[in-house]
Tab-separated table of C-alpha atoms and ligand atoms in Angstrom:
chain	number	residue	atom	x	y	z
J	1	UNK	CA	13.575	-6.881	9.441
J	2	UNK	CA	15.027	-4.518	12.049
J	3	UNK	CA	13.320	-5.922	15.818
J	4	UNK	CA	14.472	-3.984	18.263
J	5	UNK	CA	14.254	0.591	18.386
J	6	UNK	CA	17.008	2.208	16.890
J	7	UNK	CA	18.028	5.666	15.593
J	8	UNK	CA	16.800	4.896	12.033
J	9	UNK	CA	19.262	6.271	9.130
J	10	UNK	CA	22.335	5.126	11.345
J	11	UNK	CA	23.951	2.142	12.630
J	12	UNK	CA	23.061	-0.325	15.309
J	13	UNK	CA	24.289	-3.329	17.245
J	14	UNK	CA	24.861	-5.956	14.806
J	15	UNK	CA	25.820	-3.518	12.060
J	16	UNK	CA	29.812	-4.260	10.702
J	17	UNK	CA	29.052	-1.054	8.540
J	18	UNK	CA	26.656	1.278	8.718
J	19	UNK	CA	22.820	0.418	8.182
J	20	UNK	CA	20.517	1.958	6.471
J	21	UNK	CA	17.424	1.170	7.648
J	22	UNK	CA	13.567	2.685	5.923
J	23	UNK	CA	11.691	3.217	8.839
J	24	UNK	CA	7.925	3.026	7.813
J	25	UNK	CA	4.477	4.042	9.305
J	26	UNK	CA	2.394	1.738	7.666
J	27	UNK	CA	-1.006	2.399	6.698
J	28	UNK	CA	-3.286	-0.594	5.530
J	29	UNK	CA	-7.133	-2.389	5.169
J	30	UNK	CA	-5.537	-6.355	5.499
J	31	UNK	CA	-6.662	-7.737	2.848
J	32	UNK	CA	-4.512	-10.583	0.589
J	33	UNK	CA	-2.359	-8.504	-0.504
J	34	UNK	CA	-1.846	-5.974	2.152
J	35	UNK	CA	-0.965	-9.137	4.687
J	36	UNK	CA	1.271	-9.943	1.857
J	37	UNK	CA	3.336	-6.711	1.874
J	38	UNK	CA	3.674	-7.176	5.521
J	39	UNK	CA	4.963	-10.284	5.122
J	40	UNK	CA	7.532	-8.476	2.158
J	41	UNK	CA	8.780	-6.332	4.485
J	42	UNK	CA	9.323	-8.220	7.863
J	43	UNK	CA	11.637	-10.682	5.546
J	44	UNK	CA	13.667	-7.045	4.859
J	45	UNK	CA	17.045	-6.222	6.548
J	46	UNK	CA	16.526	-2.768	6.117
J	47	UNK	CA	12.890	-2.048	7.340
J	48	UNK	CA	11.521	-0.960	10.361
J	49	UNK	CA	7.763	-0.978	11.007
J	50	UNK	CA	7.520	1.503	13.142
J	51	UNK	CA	3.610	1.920	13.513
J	52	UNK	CA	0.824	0.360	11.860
J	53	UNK	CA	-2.737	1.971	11.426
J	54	UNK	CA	-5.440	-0.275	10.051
J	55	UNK	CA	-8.365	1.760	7.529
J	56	UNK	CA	-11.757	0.184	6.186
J	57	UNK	CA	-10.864	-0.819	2.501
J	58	UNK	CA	-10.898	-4.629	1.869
J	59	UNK	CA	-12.996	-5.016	5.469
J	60	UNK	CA	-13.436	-3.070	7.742
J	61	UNK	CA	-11.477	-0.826	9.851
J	62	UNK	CA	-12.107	-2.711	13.388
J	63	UNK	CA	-11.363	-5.976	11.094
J	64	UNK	CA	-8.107	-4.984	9.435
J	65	UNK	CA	-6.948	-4.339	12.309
J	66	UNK	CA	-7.050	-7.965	14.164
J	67	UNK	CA	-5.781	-8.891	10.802
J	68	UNK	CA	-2.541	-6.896	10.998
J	69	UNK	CA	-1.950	-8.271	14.158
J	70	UNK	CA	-2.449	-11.719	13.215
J	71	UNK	CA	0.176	-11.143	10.395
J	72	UNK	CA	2.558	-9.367	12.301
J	73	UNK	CA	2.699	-12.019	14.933
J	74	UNK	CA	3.043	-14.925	12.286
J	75	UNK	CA	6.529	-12.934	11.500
J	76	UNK	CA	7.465	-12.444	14.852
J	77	UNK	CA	6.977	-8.072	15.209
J	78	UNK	CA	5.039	-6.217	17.853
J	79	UNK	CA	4.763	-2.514	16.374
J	80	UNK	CA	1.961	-0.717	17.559
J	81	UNK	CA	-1.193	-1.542	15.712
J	82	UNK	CA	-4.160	1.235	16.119
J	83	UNK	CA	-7.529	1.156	14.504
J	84	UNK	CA	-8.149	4.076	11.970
J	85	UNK	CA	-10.948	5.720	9.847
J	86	UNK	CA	-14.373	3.257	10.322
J	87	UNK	CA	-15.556	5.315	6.988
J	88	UNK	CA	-14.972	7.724	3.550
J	89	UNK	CA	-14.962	11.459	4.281
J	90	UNK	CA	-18.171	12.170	2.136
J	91	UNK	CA	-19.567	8.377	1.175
J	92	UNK	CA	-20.519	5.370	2.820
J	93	UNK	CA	-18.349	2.558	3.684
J	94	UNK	CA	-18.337	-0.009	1.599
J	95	UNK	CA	-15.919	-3.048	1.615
J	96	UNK	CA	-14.503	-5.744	-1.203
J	97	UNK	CA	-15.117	-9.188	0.807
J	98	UNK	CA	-15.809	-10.652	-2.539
J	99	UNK	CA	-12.155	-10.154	-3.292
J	100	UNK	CA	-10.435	-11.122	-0.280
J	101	UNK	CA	-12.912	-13.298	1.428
J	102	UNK	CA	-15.174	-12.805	4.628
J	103	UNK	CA	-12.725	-12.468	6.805
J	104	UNK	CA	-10.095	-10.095	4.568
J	105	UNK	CA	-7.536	-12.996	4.605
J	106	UNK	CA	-9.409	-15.346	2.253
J	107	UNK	CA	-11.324	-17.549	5.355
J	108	UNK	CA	-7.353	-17.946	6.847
J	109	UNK	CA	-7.600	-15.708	9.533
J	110	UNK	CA	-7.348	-18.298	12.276
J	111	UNK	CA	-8.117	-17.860	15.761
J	112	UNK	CA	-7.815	-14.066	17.304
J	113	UNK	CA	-4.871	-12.273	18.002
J	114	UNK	CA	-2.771	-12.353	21.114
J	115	UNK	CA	-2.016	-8.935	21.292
J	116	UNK	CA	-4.259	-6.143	21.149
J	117	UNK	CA	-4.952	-2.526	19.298
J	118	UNK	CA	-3.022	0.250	20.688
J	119	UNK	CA	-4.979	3.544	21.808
J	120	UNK	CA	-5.708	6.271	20.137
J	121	UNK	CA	-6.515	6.730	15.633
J	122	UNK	CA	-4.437	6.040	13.270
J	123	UNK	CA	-4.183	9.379	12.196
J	124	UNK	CA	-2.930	10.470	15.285
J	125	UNK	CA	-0.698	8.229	15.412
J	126	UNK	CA	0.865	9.046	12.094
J	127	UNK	CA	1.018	13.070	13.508
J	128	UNK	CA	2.302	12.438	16.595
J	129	UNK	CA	5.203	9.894	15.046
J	130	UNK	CA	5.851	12.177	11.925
J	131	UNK	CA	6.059	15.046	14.680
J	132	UNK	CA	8.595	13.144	17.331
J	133	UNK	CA	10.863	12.097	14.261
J	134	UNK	CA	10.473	14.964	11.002
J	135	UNK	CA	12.309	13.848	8.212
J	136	UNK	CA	12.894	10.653	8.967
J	137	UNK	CA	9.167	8.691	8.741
J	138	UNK	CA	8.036	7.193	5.083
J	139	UNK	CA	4.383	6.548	4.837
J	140	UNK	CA	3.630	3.455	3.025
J	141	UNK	CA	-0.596	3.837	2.581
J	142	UNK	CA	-2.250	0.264	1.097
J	143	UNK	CA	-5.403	1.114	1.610
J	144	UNK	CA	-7.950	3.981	1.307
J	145	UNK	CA	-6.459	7.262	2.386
J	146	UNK	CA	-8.349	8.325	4.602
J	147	UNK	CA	-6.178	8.063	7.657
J	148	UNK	CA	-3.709	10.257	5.822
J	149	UNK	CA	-5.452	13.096	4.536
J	150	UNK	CA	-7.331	13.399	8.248
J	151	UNK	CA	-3.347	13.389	8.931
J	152	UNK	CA	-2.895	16.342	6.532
J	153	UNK	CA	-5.878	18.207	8.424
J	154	UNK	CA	-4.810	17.515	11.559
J	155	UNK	CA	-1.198	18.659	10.851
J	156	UNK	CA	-0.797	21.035	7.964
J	157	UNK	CA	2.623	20.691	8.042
J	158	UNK	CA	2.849	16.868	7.634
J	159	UNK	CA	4.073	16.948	4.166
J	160	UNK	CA	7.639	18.693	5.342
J	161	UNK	CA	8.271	16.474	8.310
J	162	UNK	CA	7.939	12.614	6.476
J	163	UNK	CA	10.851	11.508	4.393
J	164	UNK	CA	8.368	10.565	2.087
J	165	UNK	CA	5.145	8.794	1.029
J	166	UNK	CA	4.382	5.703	-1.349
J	167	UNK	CA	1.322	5.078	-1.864
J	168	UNK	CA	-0.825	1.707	-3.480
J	169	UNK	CA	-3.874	3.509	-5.340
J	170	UNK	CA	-5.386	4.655	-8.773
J	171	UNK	CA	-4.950	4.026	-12.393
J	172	UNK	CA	-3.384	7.292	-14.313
J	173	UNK	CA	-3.237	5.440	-17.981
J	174	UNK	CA	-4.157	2.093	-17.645
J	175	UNK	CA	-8.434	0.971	-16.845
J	176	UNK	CA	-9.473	0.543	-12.979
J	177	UNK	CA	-10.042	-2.681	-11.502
J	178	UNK	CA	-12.973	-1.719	-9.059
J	179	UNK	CA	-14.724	0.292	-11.627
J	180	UNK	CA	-13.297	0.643	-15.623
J	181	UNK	CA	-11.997	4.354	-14.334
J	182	UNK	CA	-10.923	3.378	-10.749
J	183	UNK	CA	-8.646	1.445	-8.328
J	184	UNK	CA	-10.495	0.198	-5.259
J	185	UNK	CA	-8.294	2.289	-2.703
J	186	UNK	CA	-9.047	5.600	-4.426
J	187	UNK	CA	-12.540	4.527	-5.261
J	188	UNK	CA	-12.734	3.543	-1.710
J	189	UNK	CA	-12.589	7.476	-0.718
J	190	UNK	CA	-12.385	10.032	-3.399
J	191	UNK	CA	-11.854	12.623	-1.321
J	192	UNK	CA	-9.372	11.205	0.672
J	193	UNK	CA	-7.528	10.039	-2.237
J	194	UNK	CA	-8.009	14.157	-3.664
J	195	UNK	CA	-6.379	15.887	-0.752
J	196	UNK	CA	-3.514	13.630	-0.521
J	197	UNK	CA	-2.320	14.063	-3.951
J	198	UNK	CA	-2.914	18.134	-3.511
J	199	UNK	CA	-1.489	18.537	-0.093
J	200	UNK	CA	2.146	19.258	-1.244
J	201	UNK	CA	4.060	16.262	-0.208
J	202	UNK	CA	7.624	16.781	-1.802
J	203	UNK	CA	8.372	13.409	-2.413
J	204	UNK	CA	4.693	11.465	-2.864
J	205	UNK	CA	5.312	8.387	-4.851
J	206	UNK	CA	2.010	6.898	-6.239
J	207	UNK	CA	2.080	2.840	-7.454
J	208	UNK	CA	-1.212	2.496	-9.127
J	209	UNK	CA	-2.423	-0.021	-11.145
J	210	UNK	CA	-0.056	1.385	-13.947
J	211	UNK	CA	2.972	-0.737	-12.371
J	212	UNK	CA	1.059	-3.665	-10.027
J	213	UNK	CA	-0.615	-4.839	-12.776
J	214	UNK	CA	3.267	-5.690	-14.058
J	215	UNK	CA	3.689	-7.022	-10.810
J	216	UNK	CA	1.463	-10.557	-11.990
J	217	UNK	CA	2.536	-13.870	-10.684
J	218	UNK	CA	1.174	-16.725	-12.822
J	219	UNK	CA	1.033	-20.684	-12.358
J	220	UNK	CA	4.938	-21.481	-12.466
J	221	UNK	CA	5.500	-19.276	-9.793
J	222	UNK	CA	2.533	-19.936	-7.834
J	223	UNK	CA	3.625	-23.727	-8.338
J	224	UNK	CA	6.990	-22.804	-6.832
J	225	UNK	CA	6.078	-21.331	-3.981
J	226	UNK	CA	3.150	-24.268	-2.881
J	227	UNK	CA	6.431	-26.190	-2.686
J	228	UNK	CA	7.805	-24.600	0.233
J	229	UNK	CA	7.048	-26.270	3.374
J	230	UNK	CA	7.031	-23.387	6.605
J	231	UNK	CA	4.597	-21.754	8.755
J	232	UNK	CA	4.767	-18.663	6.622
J	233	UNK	CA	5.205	-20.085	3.615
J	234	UNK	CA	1.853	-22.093	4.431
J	235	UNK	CA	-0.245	-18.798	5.499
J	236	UNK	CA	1.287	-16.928	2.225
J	237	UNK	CA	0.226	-20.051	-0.019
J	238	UNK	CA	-3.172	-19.998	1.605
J	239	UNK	CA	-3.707	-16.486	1.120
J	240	UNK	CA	-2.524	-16.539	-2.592
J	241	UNK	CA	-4.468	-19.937	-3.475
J	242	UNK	CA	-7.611	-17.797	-2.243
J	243	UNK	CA	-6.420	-14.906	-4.282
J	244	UNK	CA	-5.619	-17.104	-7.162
J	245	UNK	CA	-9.385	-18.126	-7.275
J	246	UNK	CA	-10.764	-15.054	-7.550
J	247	UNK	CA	-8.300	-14.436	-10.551
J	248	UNK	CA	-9.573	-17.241	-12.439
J	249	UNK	CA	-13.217	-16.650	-11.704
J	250	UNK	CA	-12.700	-13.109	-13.030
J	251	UNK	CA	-9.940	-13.268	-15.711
J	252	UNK	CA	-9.888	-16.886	-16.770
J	253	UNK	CA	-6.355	-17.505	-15.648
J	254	UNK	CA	-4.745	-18.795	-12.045
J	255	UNK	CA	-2.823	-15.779	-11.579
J	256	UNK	CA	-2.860	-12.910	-8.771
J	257	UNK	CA	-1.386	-8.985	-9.355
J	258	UNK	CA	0.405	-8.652	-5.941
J	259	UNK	CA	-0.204	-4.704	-5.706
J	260	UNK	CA	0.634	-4.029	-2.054
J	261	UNK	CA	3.677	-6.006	-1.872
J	262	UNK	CA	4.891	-3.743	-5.081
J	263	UNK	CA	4.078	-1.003	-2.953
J	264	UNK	CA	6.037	-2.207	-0.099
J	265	UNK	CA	9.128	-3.405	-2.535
J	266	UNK	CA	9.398	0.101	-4.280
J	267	UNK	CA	9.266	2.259	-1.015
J	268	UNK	CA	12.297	0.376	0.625
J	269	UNK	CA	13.672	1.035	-3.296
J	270	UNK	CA	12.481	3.158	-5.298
J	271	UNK	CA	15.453	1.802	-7.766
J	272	UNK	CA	12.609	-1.022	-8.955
J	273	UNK	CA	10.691	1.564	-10.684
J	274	UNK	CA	10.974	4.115	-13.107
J	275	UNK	CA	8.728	7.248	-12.335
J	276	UNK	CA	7.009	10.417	-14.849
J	277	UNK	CA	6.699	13.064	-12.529
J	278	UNK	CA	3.445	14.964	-13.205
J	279	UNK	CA	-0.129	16.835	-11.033
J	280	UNK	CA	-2.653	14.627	-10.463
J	281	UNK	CA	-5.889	15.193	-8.944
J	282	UNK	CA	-9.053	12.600	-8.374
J	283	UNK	CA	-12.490	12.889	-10.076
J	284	UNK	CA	-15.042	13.754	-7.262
J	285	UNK	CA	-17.918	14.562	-9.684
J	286	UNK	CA	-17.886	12.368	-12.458
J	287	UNK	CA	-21.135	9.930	-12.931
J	288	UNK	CA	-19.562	6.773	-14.198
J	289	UNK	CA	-15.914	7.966	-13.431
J	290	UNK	CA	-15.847	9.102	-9.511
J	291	UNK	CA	-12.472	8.316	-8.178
J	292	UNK	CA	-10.485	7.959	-10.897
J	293	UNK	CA	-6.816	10.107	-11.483
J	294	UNK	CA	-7.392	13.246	-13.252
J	295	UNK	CA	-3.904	14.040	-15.265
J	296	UNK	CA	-2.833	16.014	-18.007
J	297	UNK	CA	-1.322	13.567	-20.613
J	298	UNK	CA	-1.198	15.734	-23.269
J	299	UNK	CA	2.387	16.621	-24.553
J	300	UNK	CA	1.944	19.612	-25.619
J	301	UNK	CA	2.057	23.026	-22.969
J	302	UNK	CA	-1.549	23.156	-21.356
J	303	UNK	CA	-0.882	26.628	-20.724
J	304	UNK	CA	-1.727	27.520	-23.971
J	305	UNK	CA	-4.841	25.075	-23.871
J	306	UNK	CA	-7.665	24.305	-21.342
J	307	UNK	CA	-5.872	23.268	-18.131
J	308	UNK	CA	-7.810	20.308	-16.450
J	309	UNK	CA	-8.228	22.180	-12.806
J	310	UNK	CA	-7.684	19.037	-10.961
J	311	UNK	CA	-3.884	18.553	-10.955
J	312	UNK	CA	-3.507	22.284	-11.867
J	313	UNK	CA	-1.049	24.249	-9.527
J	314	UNK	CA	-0.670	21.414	-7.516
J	315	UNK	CA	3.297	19.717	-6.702
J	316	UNK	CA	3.699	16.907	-9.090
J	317	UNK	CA	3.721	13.111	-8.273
J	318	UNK	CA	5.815	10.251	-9.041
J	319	UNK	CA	4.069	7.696	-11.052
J	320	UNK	CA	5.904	4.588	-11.167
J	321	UNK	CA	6.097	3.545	-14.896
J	322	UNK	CA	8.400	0.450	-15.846
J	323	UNK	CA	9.333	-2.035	-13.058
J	324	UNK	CA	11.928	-4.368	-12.897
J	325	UNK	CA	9.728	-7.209	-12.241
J	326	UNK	CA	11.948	-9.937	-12.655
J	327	UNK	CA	14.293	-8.333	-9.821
J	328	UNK	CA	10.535	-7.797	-7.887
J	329	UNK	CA	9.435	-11.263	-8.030
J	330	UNK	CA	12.670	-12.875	-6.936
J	331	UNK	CA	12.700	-10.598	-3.833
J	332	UNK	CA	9.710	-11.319	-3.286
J	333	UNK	CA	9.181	-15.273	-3.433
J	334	UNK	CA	12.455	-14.783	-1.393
J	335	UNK	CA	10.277	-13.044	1.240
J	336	UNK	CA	7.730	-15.359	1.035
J	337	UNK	CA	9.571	-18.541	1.309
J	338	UNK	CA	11.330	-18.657	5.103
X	1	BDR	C1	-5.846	-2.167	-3.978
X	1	BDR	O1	-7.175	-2.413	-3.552
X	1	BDR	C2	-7.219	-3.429	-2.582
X	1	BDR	O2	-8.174	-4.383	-2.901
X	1	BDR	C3	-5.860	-4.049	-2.543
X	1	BDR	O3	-5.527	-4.429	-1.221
X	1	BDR	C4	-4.953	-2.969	-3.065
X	1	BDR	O4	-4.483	-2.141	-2.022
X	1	BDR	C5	-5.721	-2.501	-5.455
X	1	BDR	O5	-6.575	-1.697	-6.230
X	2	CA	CA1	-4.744	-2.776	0.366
């Protein structure tokens, strides 16, 4: 993990060659496996948290926020932490406790953080950073997306000044986990989850349940990891034990899906996915089936047919498809384990 500011795709002090560094605005509702992620990516050489903006999700907003602290001081960063969206655009808030425990890190919060939130939203923040560096910004969003698409509304023109966006949410041909049709983050906020996919971003990358759900770590590994002996190793095993609990309650098996981390893995390299590039849209109406992706699977040319209106006209997506999870769970016990 990069510590110190630098000039992003270009080389630094300490560089022999050039670095290339992904310098991320990271959006999140810590939460397991969002605290996870971060913990992915501050074991990186070539990330840069740049900014982090907390959303309600998992807890909420207010809470997430402490949380990312917490977890960014365990690994040693300072970026900017600022509290975003306290609710849905058109729903109440409602949080998953039940999955990550009370206090979003499975009761392993710990004491408060040293530092403190920064001022100012979180979808400010993501304008005014986007705006002071176009083209060179990714957006990794792990939570709801609300944050982002009051982004959008605030700056129209978002989509053409980030490098790009990954983002943790939905479930295009596989069931929901929150709901049989949904993912929690896009169940979370509808809406949100809507506008993002439709606002035009040229390079949107979406990891929904489609490739986490590959992204399972079962007993051996688990077993592996409790080996390790460190003050982050300790925190992750804590957090995954929790996690693991909740697995076998629900699925009868001492497993966890790490779906943030994924998320986190993929936007630093895309290379550990392969993608189907097609419209989506997000089902705002539906009585059993609000908030789950809307996408034309059909192989044949909807023009001819019925079009589905929600992913009609609108720039297609990258759906990440096959991962190379092998190559995804070495990197990321790797992370995990210093
Ligand atoms: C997503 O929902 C949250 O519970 C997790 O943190 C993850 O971002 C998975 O559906
Ligand atoms: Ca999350």
């Amino acid at each position: 993990m990069i510590t110190s500011q630098h000039p992003g795709l270009s080389s630094w002090p300490g560089c022999l060659v050039e670095c290339h560094s992904v310098r991320l605005i990271l959006d999140t509702d810590p939460g397991v496996d969002d605290a996870l992620a971060i913990m992915y990516l501050a074991a990186q050489e070539d990330a840069e948290i740049v900014a982090v903006g907390s959303v309600h999700g998992n807890v909420p907003a207010a809470a997430g926020a402490l949380n990312a602290l917490r977890v960014l001081e365990l690994v040693e960063l300072a970026p900017p932490v600022t509290v975003g969206a306290a609710r849905p655009l058109a729903q109440p808030l409602q949080t998953a406790e039940f999955v990550h425990g009370e206090d979003g890190l499975g009761g392993h919060a710990g004491p408060p953080p040293k530092g403190t939130v920064a001022p100012g939203s979180a979808a400010e923040q993501i304008v005014r950073l986007a705006r002071a560096n176009p083209g060179e910004l990714t957006l990794l969003a792990l939570g709801p997306l609300t944050n982002v698409a009051l982004a959008v509304l605030l700056e129209p023109d978002l989509p053409s000044l980030l490098r790009s966006v990954v983002v943790m949410g939905g479930a295009v041909t596989v069931p929901g986990n929150i709901t049989p049709y949904a993912d929690a983050n896009f169940y979370h906020d509808p809406e949100a989850a809507d506008l993002v996919l439709g606002a035009g971003f040229p390079e949107l990358i979406l990891v929904a349940l489609d490739a986490t759900e590959q992204a399972r770590v079962g007993t051996e590994w688990l077993a592996a990891l409790a080996e390790v002996k460190s003050p982050r190793a300790d925190f992750a095993n804590n957090l995954l034990d929790h996690y693991g609990q909740f697995y076998s309650n629900m699925f009868g098996e001492h497993s966890c899906t790490l779906h943030d981390p994924l998320a986190a893995a993929i936007a630093l390299d895309p290379k550990l996915a392969g993608y189907r590039k097609m419209p989506l849209g997000v089902e705002l109406t539906g009585t059993h089936t609000r908030g789950q992706v809307v996408s034309d699977l059909r192989s044949i040319s909807s023009d001819a047919y019925i079009s589905t209106k929600a992913g009609a006209g609108r720039a297609p997506v990258k759906v990440a498809e096959s991962v190379d999870v092998p190559a995804f769970l070495d990197l990321m016990f790797a992370a995990l384990k210093d």
